[in-house]
Amino acid sequence: MAEQRSKSVKPTNAKPSGAAANPYLINLDNFSKRLKMLYSHWNKHHTDLWGASSAVAIATPPLSDDLRYLKSSALNIWLVGYEFPETIMVFLKKQIHFLCSQRKASLLDAVKKSAREAVGVEVVLHVKAKSDSGSELMDSIFNAVYTQSKSGGLDVPVVGHISRETPEGKLLEMWDEKLKNEKFELSDVSNGFSDLFAIKDETEIDCVKKAAFLTSSVMRQFVVPKLEKVIDEEKKVSHSSLMNDTEKAILEPARIKVNLRADNVDICYPPIFQSGGDFDLKPNASSNEKDLYYDSTSVILCAIGSRYRSYCSNIARTFLIDANPTQSKAYEVLLKAQEAAIGALKSGNRMSAVYQAALLVVEKDAPELAANVTKTAGTGIGLEFRESGLSLNAKNDRVLKPGMVFNVSLGFQNLQSETNNPKTRKFSLLLADTVLVGEKVPNVLTSKSSKAVKDVAYSFNEDEEEEENVKVKSDGKGVENTFSKATLRSDNHEMSKEELRRQHQAELARQKNEETARRLAGGGHVAADNRGAARTIGDLIAYKNVNDLPPPRELMIQVDQKNEAILLPIHGSMIPFHVATVKSVSSQQDSNRTSYIRIIFNVPGTPFTPHDANSLKFQGSIYLKEVSFRSKDSRHIIEVVQQIKTLRRQVTSRESERAERATLVTQEKLQLAAAKFKPIKLLDLWIRPPFGGRGRKLTGSLEAHTNGFRYSTSRPDERVDVMYGNIKHAFFQPAEREMITLVHFHLHNHIMVGNKKTKDVQFYIEVMDVVQTLGGGKRSAYDPDEIEEEQRERDRKNKINTDFQNFVNRVNDLWGQTQFKALDLEFDQPLRELGFHGVPHKASAFIVPTSSCLVELIETPFVVITLSEIEIVNLERVGLGQKNFDMTIVFKDFKRDVLRIDSIPSTSLDGIKEWLNTTDLKYYESRLNLNWRPILKTITDDPEKFIEDGGWEFLNMEVSDSESDKSEESDQGYVPSDVNSESASDEEGDDSESLVESEDDEDDDSDEDSEEDEGKTWEELEREASYADREKGNDSDSEEERKRRKIKAFGKTRAPEKRNPSGSLHKRAKFR
């Protein structure tokens, strides 16, 4: 969390017996017990967690001023109670080798007997002198590894190491170089140590409890009183000053009356204080130099962590100052969600269940906040502040066990509050506690510091509020009941989901219009427009000079494949033409068996012919447009036509590919993983788009290397490199109802796959045979062959899904390393329960949202829409009686064409609206399809007019309807009952009602007339009503109102609005 700062670790079990005694003593009981645990765990999980290693080599770097958490240091402290800098430990099945200085060797000499008695291993000490480089000592350790390997029947020893730790200092750099140059197979054992450290013993739990007690005491007895005093006295104190004061309180426990030795105490990270709208919930956040902001509706975040004998604890609290309803509700939901997460920390549960429990509360109580929840509910904590492999996210299926300790940290980030103050408009919330997993119930170790609403919400305007409440009660006695009736929707006084959604959408509309106005004012809509760009072909040179022409054989048409030219006999000479100049070639035969060949060339000025660089270069030249030849040899004519067409197709394809490659962004070169490191690999994959060529398609393998992926088949020319830095989104979609399991990469810049230019690359496996033999008759459900076949299919699908899941998990771990943090990469998985059917291109497909995108990854062309690039969504053809509707997605880049998804079932409408609302996407509804190109052109041509007219609110059908209702009410005092008929006026409603009554009256007199009336459409009735209005000379509506209704009735673009003499607007113009 915060900047990486460290000091040397203090002894955890030192018990000096006197002044002259050695202050560093190893607790031999702990050493024996934990050495047994290490070897037992190594043997039990030899293959799955320890990489089938026959030796484990751990090198601890020198001391550093930076605070860092290394597994090598954690192993030192866990095993012997101290951090041994510049020390190399190699664990073999029968030996443990230590390469260290003389002083450390004298301390480690005491563990020889304990190691032999505990697990039957011999401790071998290699003492390095100050002047010695240690090279020969390292060679002796390597010889011991080779000797053990040969005795075990292994030709190549497998040596486990911690791959993520970079060697520091001359000793470790030499060790790392020699280790990689030896004939070892290196395997990363980080997961083994993570699992080993996960379950704490009684001594470790005692250290964590003391650290948590100190942390919660600092929060309760120092931080809270300090903040209250600063706010009460209205002092100006910076976040960094609060950080320094809190750090001193941790390092000096006596200041807050905590009876712990200061020598055993340290901070986990510099304390974090945030306020004033600048919030960062990431673990590497820090306190800035700005002053603490505590005005009305402000939020203050505080996070502190302390260590006791190197074991970490953490706590985070949010303090609300005169909170508004939005902030109060968000905090109450967060508190409930965190308590649900803590409640799910039970032995036997999966870690993913913890995050799901929290997410379920948010989705139930405040679905609009679900998109703002942090991606994890915390991580394991102990000797490392964040223990790898113990993340409480939705994807971690590891099982919780008693003795595990977690930092349960949950928050809402980037929330918006309805305030005018920019420093309080944007806020975040965070709660964190250190929790121990017990046999039955979890134990919150930091519960001493309260997080209840009454203890973290401060109100400094109570007197003003009480005065306002008195005024409201005295002035509003007569309207109190009216308000309650108008606002309450249920006995529980809760607003309906639709009303909450409508309110949220209204707020989003305001934000979206402000954002769009800022972007248009700054020219943010301008983007490169490559539509209709002319394709160019390189210089067409068949022969550089006359001497290169092939020797003439006969005056016959010749095709020179090598030089890509056609030689035509003209006036006794062979004239060459480059095949790219040929537009078309054809042949025919007459009744006299005479064959004709006709060649048409590309000529400037020909309709539908793209401009070519060569035609522009030689504008003054004379061009041959067409040439025909006659021949009695029909066979030769047919052969020439075929050769010209084939050659022309090849040249066009090549030039097209060359033009595509010319526009590609240069990628970095793939750095292959070292031969001793096994790359993360998936086998037998197909690729989309497929490679070109007419040969049989082959499967290939996908490997994760140092800085990118490589897909290759057995053919040397079929290879694709995908750099990590070029990946915009990564998706993993297991097969459930589909036939394939896939991983998909959506890229920032195009790459070439074969001869195709693409931004989407997909690798997949078919989980079952697409073609199956269908029997003529029905087969019994109890047919053993049928049951066995279904079981085989299920097993195959499960195995493929598991292999892909393991690949994805390992790549996610790789992307979690420091050098890839800036890329912010993680495999995203589609949320099927939110999916819907639609037609994004030509065929119907199942479209599903992810956490950051809307995707369709089965049918081609693929659909990958980044949610952050969406401006608004317009739901079209929405109305009663419609079985389907369409979705139009408008992007922030107005030069980009909108994306339409047609024919979405109306049953999916509510689900889509709810999803759009929870992801903070503003949506509108319309009854007609809009022509978006002229609309976007109008916006980009005159952005100021667009902003003045209310921005996107011209799409707001509800506002339009309510305005129409108000105008009708003012004219006639009557609101029509048919709210779906926007174009009907009051008089139309009255007339249509009288028409219905007259039809009912005439039913008894004339069946024929009734049948005629029943056959009339809404348009016919509307025209009759309009005609009746004109006959009566009704002037109740303005001329503009009648024009607007007329335009709207025919689905055209509405007329632009004009101001009336009084200066008020009649109605906002709308696009249709």
mmCIF file of C-alpha atoms in Angstrom, residues 41-321:
data_model
loop_
_atom_site.group_PDB
_atom_site.id
_atom_site.type_symbol
_atom_site.label_atom_id
_atom_site.label_comp_id
_atom_site.label_asym_id
_atom_site.label_seq_id
_atom_site.Cartn_x
_atom_site.Cartn_y
_atom_site.Cartn_z
ATOM 1 C CA HIS A 41 4.164 -29.905 2.347
ATOM 2 C CA TRP A 42 6.910 -30.281 -0.284
ATOM 3 C CA ASN A 43 6.361 -34.044 -0.496
ATOM 4 C CA LYS A 44 2.546 -33.845 -0.400
ATOM 5 C CA HIS A 45 2.215 -31.139 -3.082
ATOM 6 C CA HIS A 46 5.368 -32.031 -4.975
ATOM 7 C CA THR A 47 3.789 -31.752 -8.425
ATOM 8 C CA ASP A 48 0.953 -29.241 -8.179
ATOM 9 C CA LEU A 49 2.534 -26.508 -6.004
ATOM 10 C CA TRP A 50 6.271 -27.186 -5.963
ATOM 11 C CA GLY A 51 6.759 -27.727 -9.710
ATOM 12 C CA ALA A 52 8.084 -31.307 -9.294
ATOM 13 C CA SER A 53 11.307 -29.787 -7.935
ATOM 14 C CA SER A 54 14.006 -32.051 -6.507
ATOM 15 C CA ALA A 55 15.766 -29.058 -4.925
ATOM 16 C CA VAL A 56 14.610 -25.651 -3.706
ATOM 17 C CA ALA A 57 17.038 -22.719 -3.887
ATOM 18 C CA ILE A 58 16.237 -19.502 -1.996
ATOM 19 C CA ALA A 59 18.474 -16.427 -2.119
ATOM 20 C CA THR A 60 17.837 -13.522 0.272
ATOM 21 C CA PRO A 61 18.981 -10.098 -0.995
ATOM 22 C CA PRO A 62 20.911 -7.498 1.031
ATOM 23 C CA LEU A 63 19.117 -5.130 3.383
ATOM 24 C CA SER A 64 17.336 -2.212 1.742
ATOM 25 C CA ASP A 65 15.852 1.105 2.850
ATOM 26 C CA ASP A 66 12.697 0.262 0.883
ATOM 27 C CA LEU A 67 9.779 -1.465 2.535
ATOM 28 C CA ARG A 68 9.273 -4.663 0.602
ATOM 29 C CA TYR A 69 7.709 -8.036 1.120
ATOM 30 C CA LEU A 70 9.781 -10.926 -0.243
ATOM 31 C CA LYS A 71 9.085 -14.618 0.092
ATOM 32 C CA SER A 72 12.790 -15.275 0.656
ATOM 33 C CA SER A 73 12.782 -12.951 3.682
ATOM 34 C CA ALA A 74 9.473 -14.421 4.856
ATOM 35 C CA LEU A 75 10.984 -17.931 4.741
ATOM 36 C CA ASN A 76 13.956 -16.793 6.830
ATOM 37 C CA ILE A 77 11.721 -15.286 9.498
ATOM 38 C CA TRP A 78 9.232 -18.165 9.440
ATOM 39 C CA LEU A 79 11.904 -20.850 9.737
ATOM 40 C CA VAL A 80 14.674 -19.417 11.938
ATOM 41 C CA GLY A 81 13.117 -16.231 13.324
ATOM 42 C CA TYR A 82 15.397 -13.697 11.557
ATOM 43 C CA GLU A 83 15.972 -12.253 8.122
ATOM 44 C CA PHE A 84 19.347 -13.435 6.855
ATOM 45 C CA PRO A 85 20.462 -10.955 4.153
ATOM 46 C CA GLU A 86 22.871 -12.108 1.430
ATOM 47 C CA THR A 87 22.302 -15.735 2.310
ATOM 48 C CA ILE A 88 21.621 -18.661 -0.042
ATOM 49 C CA MET A 89 19.639 -21.680 1.147
ATOM 50 C CA VAL A 90 19.287 -24.858 -0.924
ATOM 51 C CA PHE A 91 16.928 -27.553 0.334
ATOM 52 C CA LEU A 92 17.580 -31.113 -0.876
ATOM 53 C CA LYS A 93 15.846 -34.295 0.179
ATOM 54 C CA LYS A 94 18.770 -35.291 2.466
ATOM 55 C CA GLN A 95 20.655 -32.027 2.904
ATOM 56 C CA ILE A 96 20.201 -28.304 3.540
ATOM 57 C CA HIS A 97 22.980 -26.068 2.234
ATOM 58 C CA PHE A 98 23.590 -22.543 3.589
ATOM 59 C CA LEU A 99 26.007 -20.143 1.868
ATOM 60 C CA CYS A 100 26.563 -17.190 4.208
ATOM 61 C CA SER A 101 29.049 -15.186 6.243
ATOM 62 C CA GLN A 102 30.943 -16.495 9.269
ATOM 63 C CA ARG A 103 28.675 -14.743 11.793
ATOM 64 C CA LYS A 104 25.492 -16.223 10.328
ATOM 65 C CA ALA A 105 27.120 -19.650 10.056
ATOM 66 C CA SER A 106 27.938 -19.623 13.773
ATOM 67 C CA LEU A 107 24.271 -18.870 14.519
ATOM 68 C CA LEU A 108 23.011 -21.576 12.134
ATOM 69 C CA ASP A 109 25.371 -24.166 13.589
ATOM 70 C CA ALA A 110 22.822 -24.684 16.373
ATOM 71 C CA VAL A 111 20.161 -26.082 14.024
ATOM 72 C CA LYS A 112 22.206 -29.056 12.744
ATOM 73 C CA LYS A 113 21.033 -31.450 15.427
ATOM 74 C CA SER A 114 17.416 -30.269 15.276
ATOM 75 C CA ALA A 115 17.299 -30.716 11.492
ATOM 76 C CA ARG A 116 18.716 -34.233 11.717
ATOM 77 C CA GLU A 117 16.228 -35.237 14.414
ATOM 78 C CA ALA A 118 13.204 -33.567 12.809
ATOM 79 C CA VAL A 119 13.419 -34.708 9.163
ATOM 80 C CA GLY A 120 16.714 -36.601 8.906
ATOM 81 C CA VAL A 121 18.580 -34.024 6.836
ATOM 82 C CA GLU A 122 22.145 -32.837 7.176
ATOM 83 C CA VAL A 123 22.849 -29.101 7.437
ATOM 84 C CA VAL A 124 25.926 -28.130 5.378
ATOM 85 C CA LEU A 125 27.368 -24.642 5.990
ATOM 86 C CA HIS A 126 29.428 -22.923 3.273
ATOM 87 C CA VAL A 127 31.208 -20.002 4.913
ATOM 88 C CA LYS A 128 32.073 -17.157 2.561
ATOM 89 C CA ALA A 129 34.945 -14.863 3.447
ATOM 90 C CA LYS A 130 34.636 -11.134 2.723
ATOM 91 C CA SER A 131 37.295 -11.261 0.006
ATOM 92 C CA ASP A 132 35.835 -14.415 -1.569
ATOM 93 C CA SER A 133 33.384 -14.145 -4.487
ATOM 94 C CA GLY A 134 31.703 -17.406 -3.468
ATOM 95 C CA SER A 135 31.930 -18.995 -6.935
ATOM 96 C CA GLU A 136 33.637 -22.196 -5.751
ATOM 97 C CA LEU A 137 31.201 -22.580 -2.864
ATOM 98 C CA MET A 138 28.310 -22.307 -5.333
ATOM 99 C CA ASP A 139 29.886 -25.008 -7.513
ATOM 100 C CA SER A 140 30.067 -27.354 -4.542
ATOM 101 C CA ILE A 141 26.318 -26.788 -3.901
ATOM 102 C CA PHE A 142 25.550 -27.513 -7.575
ATOM 103 C CA ASN A 143 27.600 -30.744 -7.373
ATOM 104 C CA ALA A 144 25.483 -31.828 -4.408
ATOM 105 C CA VAL A 145 22.329 -31.177 -6.458
ATOM 106 C CA TYR A 146 23.673 -33.238 -9.377
ATOM 107 C CA THR A 147 24.696 -36.080 -7.040
ATOM 108 C CA GLN A 148 21.234 -36.282 -5.503
ATOM 109 C CA SER A 149 19.617 -36.133 -8.942
ATOM 110 C CA LYS A 150 21.679 -39.014 -10.305
ATOM 111 C CA SER A 151 20.989 -41.135 -7.247
ATOM 112 C CA GLY A 152 17.286 -40.516 -7.802
ATOM 113 C CA GLY A 153 17.449 -41.514 -11.483
ATOM 114 C CA LEU A 154 16.951 -37.989 -12.879
ATOM 115 C CA ASP A 155 19.176 -36.832 -15.730
ATOM 116 C CA VAL A 156 18.164 -33.165 -15.399
ATOM 117 C CA PRO A 157 17.597 -31.845 -11.863
ATOM 118 C CA VAL A 158 14.502 -29.701 -11.339
ATOM 119 C CA VAL A 159 15.426 -26.743 -9.119
ATOM 120 C CA GLY A 160 12.660 -24.673 -7.590
ATOM 121 C CA HIS A 161 13.192 -20.957 -7.049
ATOM 122 C CA ILE A 162 11.203 -17.731 -6.612
ATOM 123 C CA SER A 163 11.162 -16.340 -10.136
ATOM 124 C CA ARG A 164 9.611 -12.953 -9.293
ATOM 125 C CA GLU A 165 12.457 -11.838 -7.024
ATOM 126 C CA THR A 166 15.170 -9.923 -8.850
ATOM 127 C CA PRO A 167 18.724 -10.722 -7.697
ATOM 128 C CA GLU A 168 20.450 -7.838 -5.899
ATOM 129 C CA GLY A 169 24.113 -7.485 -5.003
ATOM 130 C CA LYS A 170 27.168 -9.190 -6.490
ATOM 131 C CA LEU A 171 26.655 -12.471 -4.623
ATOM 132 C CA LEU A 172 23.042 -12.985 -5.713
ATOM 133 C CA GLU A 173 23.687 -11.787 -9.262
ATOM 134 C CA MET A 174 26.504 -14.326 -9.618
ATOM 135 C CA TRP A 175 24.273 -17.027 -8.097
ATOM 136 C CA ASP A 176 21.444 -16.223 -10.490
ATOM 137 C CA GLU A 177 23.767 -16.276 -13.508
ATOM 138 C CA LYS A 178 25.396 -19.569 -12.547
ATOM 139 C CA LEU A 179 22.017 -21.116 -11.720
ATOM 140 C CA LYS A 180 20.657 -20.282 -15.175
ATOM 141 C CA ASN A 181 23.825 -21.512 -16.919
ATOM 142 C CA GLU A 182 23.734 -24.902 -15.200
ATOM 143 C CA LYS A 183 21.898 -27.818 -16.787
ATOM 144 C CA PHE A 184 18.957 -27.403 -14.461
ATOM 145 C CA GLU A 185 15.267 -27.213 -15.196
ATOM 146 C CA LEU A 186 14.060 -24.212 -13.206
ATOM 147 C CA SER A 187 10.575 -24.152 -11.708
ATOM 148 C CA ASP A 188 8.780 -21.367 -9.825
ATOM 149 C CA VAL A 189 7.786 -22.481 -6.300
ATOM 150 C CA SER A 190 6.102 -19.263 -5.161
ATOM 151 C CA ASN A 191 2.723 -21.017 -4.950
ATOM 152 C CA GLY A 192 4.189 -23.668 -2.685
ATOM 153 C CA PHE A 193 5.455 -21.115 -0.178
ATOM 154 C CA SER A 194 2.181 -19.167 -0.382
ATOM 155 C CA ASP A 195 0.197 -22.246 0.563
ATOM 156 C CA LEU A 196 2.730 -23.171 3.249
ATOM 157 C CA PHE A 197 2.506 -19.731 4.906
ATOM 158 C CA ALA A 198 -1.285 -19.486 4.572
ATOM 159 C CA ILE A 199 -2.225 -21.420 7.735
ATOM 160 C CA LYS A 200 -0.720 -19.835 10.837
ATOM 161 C CA ASP A 201 0.262 -21.757 13.962
ATOM 162 C CA GLU A 202 -0.415 -20.543 17.498
ATOM 163 C CA THR A 203 2.777 -18.478 17.703
ATOM 164 C CA GLU A 204 2.039 -16.727 14.425
ATOM 165 C CA ILE A 205 -1.603 -16.081 15.365
ATOM 166 C CA ASP A 206 -0.455 -14.528 18.632
ATOM 167 C CA CYS A 207 1.827 -12.156 16.689
ATOM 168 C CA VAL A 208 -0.987 -11.206 14.289
ATOM 169 C CA LYS A 209 -3.365 -10.570 17.208
ATOM 170 C CA LYS A 210 -0.862 -8.246 18.886
ATOM 171 C CA ALA A 211 -0.276 -6.407 15.602
ATOM 172 C CA ALA A 212 -4.041 -6.044 15.090
ATOM 173 C CA PHE A 213 -4.488 -4.818 18.673
ATOM 174 C CA LEU A 214 -1.877 -2.135 18.088
ATOM 175 C CA THR A 215 -3.441 -1.129 14.754
ATOM 176 C CA SER A 216 -6.980 -0.795 16.099
ATOM 177 C CA SER A 217 -5.689 1.018 19.215
ATOM 178 C CA VAL A 218 -3.875 3.583 17.079
ATOM 179 C CA MET A 219 -7.042 4.133 15.041
ATOM 180 C CA ARG A 220 -9.308 4.460 18.081
ATOM 181 C CA GLN A 221 -7.037 6.244 20.575
ATOM 182 C CA PHE A 222 -4.960 8.431 18.291
ATOM 183 C CA VAL A 223 -6.365 8.902 14.760
ATOM 184 C CA VAL A 224 -10.033 9.493 15.665
ATOM 185 C CA PRO A 225 -9.307 12.007 18.493
ATOM 186 C CA LYS A 226 -6.747 13.735 16.265
ATOM 187 C CA LEU A 227 -9.255 14.164 13.409
ATOM 188 C CA GLU A 228 -11.998 15.337 15.782
ATOM 189 C CA LYS A 229 -9.706 17.978 17.255
ATOM 190 C CA VAL A 230 -8.548 19.214 13.848
ATOM 191 C CA ILE A 231 -12.120 19.526 12.570
ATOM 192 C CA ASP A 232 -13.504 21.027 15.776
ATOM 193 C CA GLU A 233 -10.785 23.673 15.917
ATOM 194 C CA GLU A 234 -10.847 24.151 12.122
ATOM 195 C CA LYS A 235 -7.103 23.685 11.808
ATOM 196 C CA LYS A 236 -5.214 23.334 8.545
ATOM 197 C CA VAL A 237 -3.330 20.049 8.638
ATOM 198 C CA SER A 238 -1.907 18.268 5.590
ATOM 199 C CA HIS A 239 -2.433 14.577 4.855
ATOM 200 C CA SER A 240 1.328 13.986 4.985
ATOM 201 C CA SER A 241 1.526 15.606 8.440
ATOM 202 C CA LEU A 242 -1.193 13.295 9.733
ATOM 203 C CA MET A 243 0.695 10.394 8.171
ATOM 204 C CA ASN A 244 3.915 11.256 10.019
ATOM 205 C CA ASP A 245 2.152 11.710 13.359
ATOM 206 C CA THR A 246 0.320 8.398 13.009
ATOM 207 C CA GLU A 247 3.532 6.589 12.061
ATOM 208 C CA LYS A 248 5.173 7.861 15.249
ATOM 209 C CA ALA A 249 2.202 6.602 17.272
ATOM 210 C CA ILE A 250 2.659 3.125 15.784
ATOM 211 C CA LEU A 251 6.417 3.032 16.353
ATOM 212 C CA GLU A 252 5.994 4.238 19.960
ATOM 213 C CA PRO A 253 3.143 2.128 21.403
ATOM 214 C CA ALA A 254 3.614 3.605 24.860
ATOM 215 C CA ARG A 255 2.171 6.923 23.583
ATOM 216 C CA ILE A 256 -1.245 5.287 23.268
ATOM 217 C CA LYS A 257 -0.790 3.119 26.381
ATOM 218 C CA VAL A 258 -0.243 -0.141 24.478
ATOM 219 C CA ASN A 259 2.119 -2.451 26.369
ATOM 220 C CA LEU A 260 4.234 -3.734 23.455
ATOM 221 C CA ARG A 261 7.993 -3.391 23.057
ATOM 222 C CA ALA A 262 8.879 -0.779 20.462
ATOM 223 C CA ASP A 263 11.724 -3.008 19.178
ATOM 224 C CA ASN A 264 9.194 -5.580 17.973
ATOM 225 C CA VAL A 265 6.942 -3.064 16.220
ATOM 226 C CA ASP A 266 7.039 -1.547 12.744
ATOM 227 C CA ILE A 267 4.645 -0.133 10.152
ATOM 228 C CA CYS A 268 3.282 -2.163 7.235
ATOM 229 C CA TYR A 269 3.177 0.950 5.041
ATOM 230 C CA PRO A 270 3.101 4.710 5.653
ATOM 231 C CA PRO A 271 -0.398 5.553 6.989
ATOM 232 C CA ILE A 272 -2.833 6.825 4.345
ATOM 233 C CA PHE A 273 -5.087 9.868 4.703
ATOM 234 C CA GLN A 274 -7.264 11.031 1.789
ATOM 235 C CA SER A 275 -9.966 13.692 1.409
ATOM 236 C CA GLY A 276 -11.137 16.502 -0.861
ATOM 237 C CA GLY A 277 -12.235 14.363 -3.806
ATOM 238 C CA ASP A 278 -8.805 12.779 -4.452
ATOM 239 C CA PHE A 279 -9.231 9.117 -3.545
ATOM 240 C CA ASP A 280 -7.234 6.054 -4.494
ATOM 241 C CA LEU A 281 -8.270 2.651 -3.148
ATOM 242 C CA LYS A 282 -5.363 0.790 -4.719
ATOM 243 C CA PRO A 283 -2.921 -0.917 -2.336
ATOM 244 C CA ASN A 284 -0.075 1.393 -3.440
ATOM 245 C CA ALA A 285 -1.905 4.622 -2.526
ATOM 246 C CA SER A 286 -0.170 7.365 -0.554
ATOM 247 C CA SER A 287 -0.923 10.514 1.433
ATOM 248 C CA ASN A 288 -0.424 13.716 -0.549
ATOM 249 C CA GLU A 289 0.636 17.181 0.614
ATOM 250 C CA LYS A 290 -2.851 18.719 0.406
ATOM 251 C CA ASP A 291 -4.695 19.860 3.523
ATOM 252 C CA LEU A 292 -7.352 17.711 5.123
ATOM 253 C CA TYR A 293 -10.742 18.746 3.702
ATOM 254 C CA TYR A 294 -13.660 18.537 6.150
ATOM 255 C CA ASP A 295 -16.385 20.872 4.851
ATOM 256 C CA SER A 296 -19.999 19.730 4.674
ATOM 257 C CA THR A 297 -20.616 16.454 2.711
ATOM 258 C CA SER A 298 -16.900 15.663 2.698
ATOM 259 C CA VAL A 299 -15.422 12.179 3.128
ATOM 260 C CA ILE A 300 -12.168 11.258 4.874
ATOM 261 C CA LEU A 301 -10.428 7.911 4.333
ATOM 262 C CA CYS A 302 -7.830 6.585 6.741
ATOM 263 C CA ALA A 303 -5.867 3.316 6.436
ATOM 264 C CA ILE A 304 -3.094 2.161 8.769
ATOM 265 C CA GLY A 305 -1.158 -1.060 9.114
ATOM 266 C CA SER A 306 1.309 -2.217 11.748
ATOM 267 C CA ARG A 307 3.581 -5.222 12.220
ATOM 268 C CA TYR A 308 4.510 -7.118 15.335
ATOM 269 C CA ARG A 309 7.568 -9.351 14.945
ATOM 270 C CA SER A 310 7.147 -9.022 11.157
ATOM 271 C CA TYR A 311 3.481 -10.184 11.120
ATOM 272 C CA CYS A 312 1.154 -7.667 9.492
ATOM 273 C CA SER A 313 -2.293 -6.331 10.298
ATOM 274 C CA ASN A 314 -4.445 -3.703 8.613
ATOM 275 C CA ILE A 315 -7.432 -1.469 9.253
ATOM 276 C CA ALA A 316 -9.234 1.185 7.169
ATOM 277 C CA ARG A 317 -12.093 3.471 8.148
ATOM 278 C CA THR A 318 -14.211 6.075 6.358
ATOM 279 C CA PHE A 319 -15.425 9.180 8.176
ATOM 280 C CA LEU A 320 -18.445 11.142 6.914
ATOM 281 C CA ILE A 321 -18.834 14.872 7.592
#
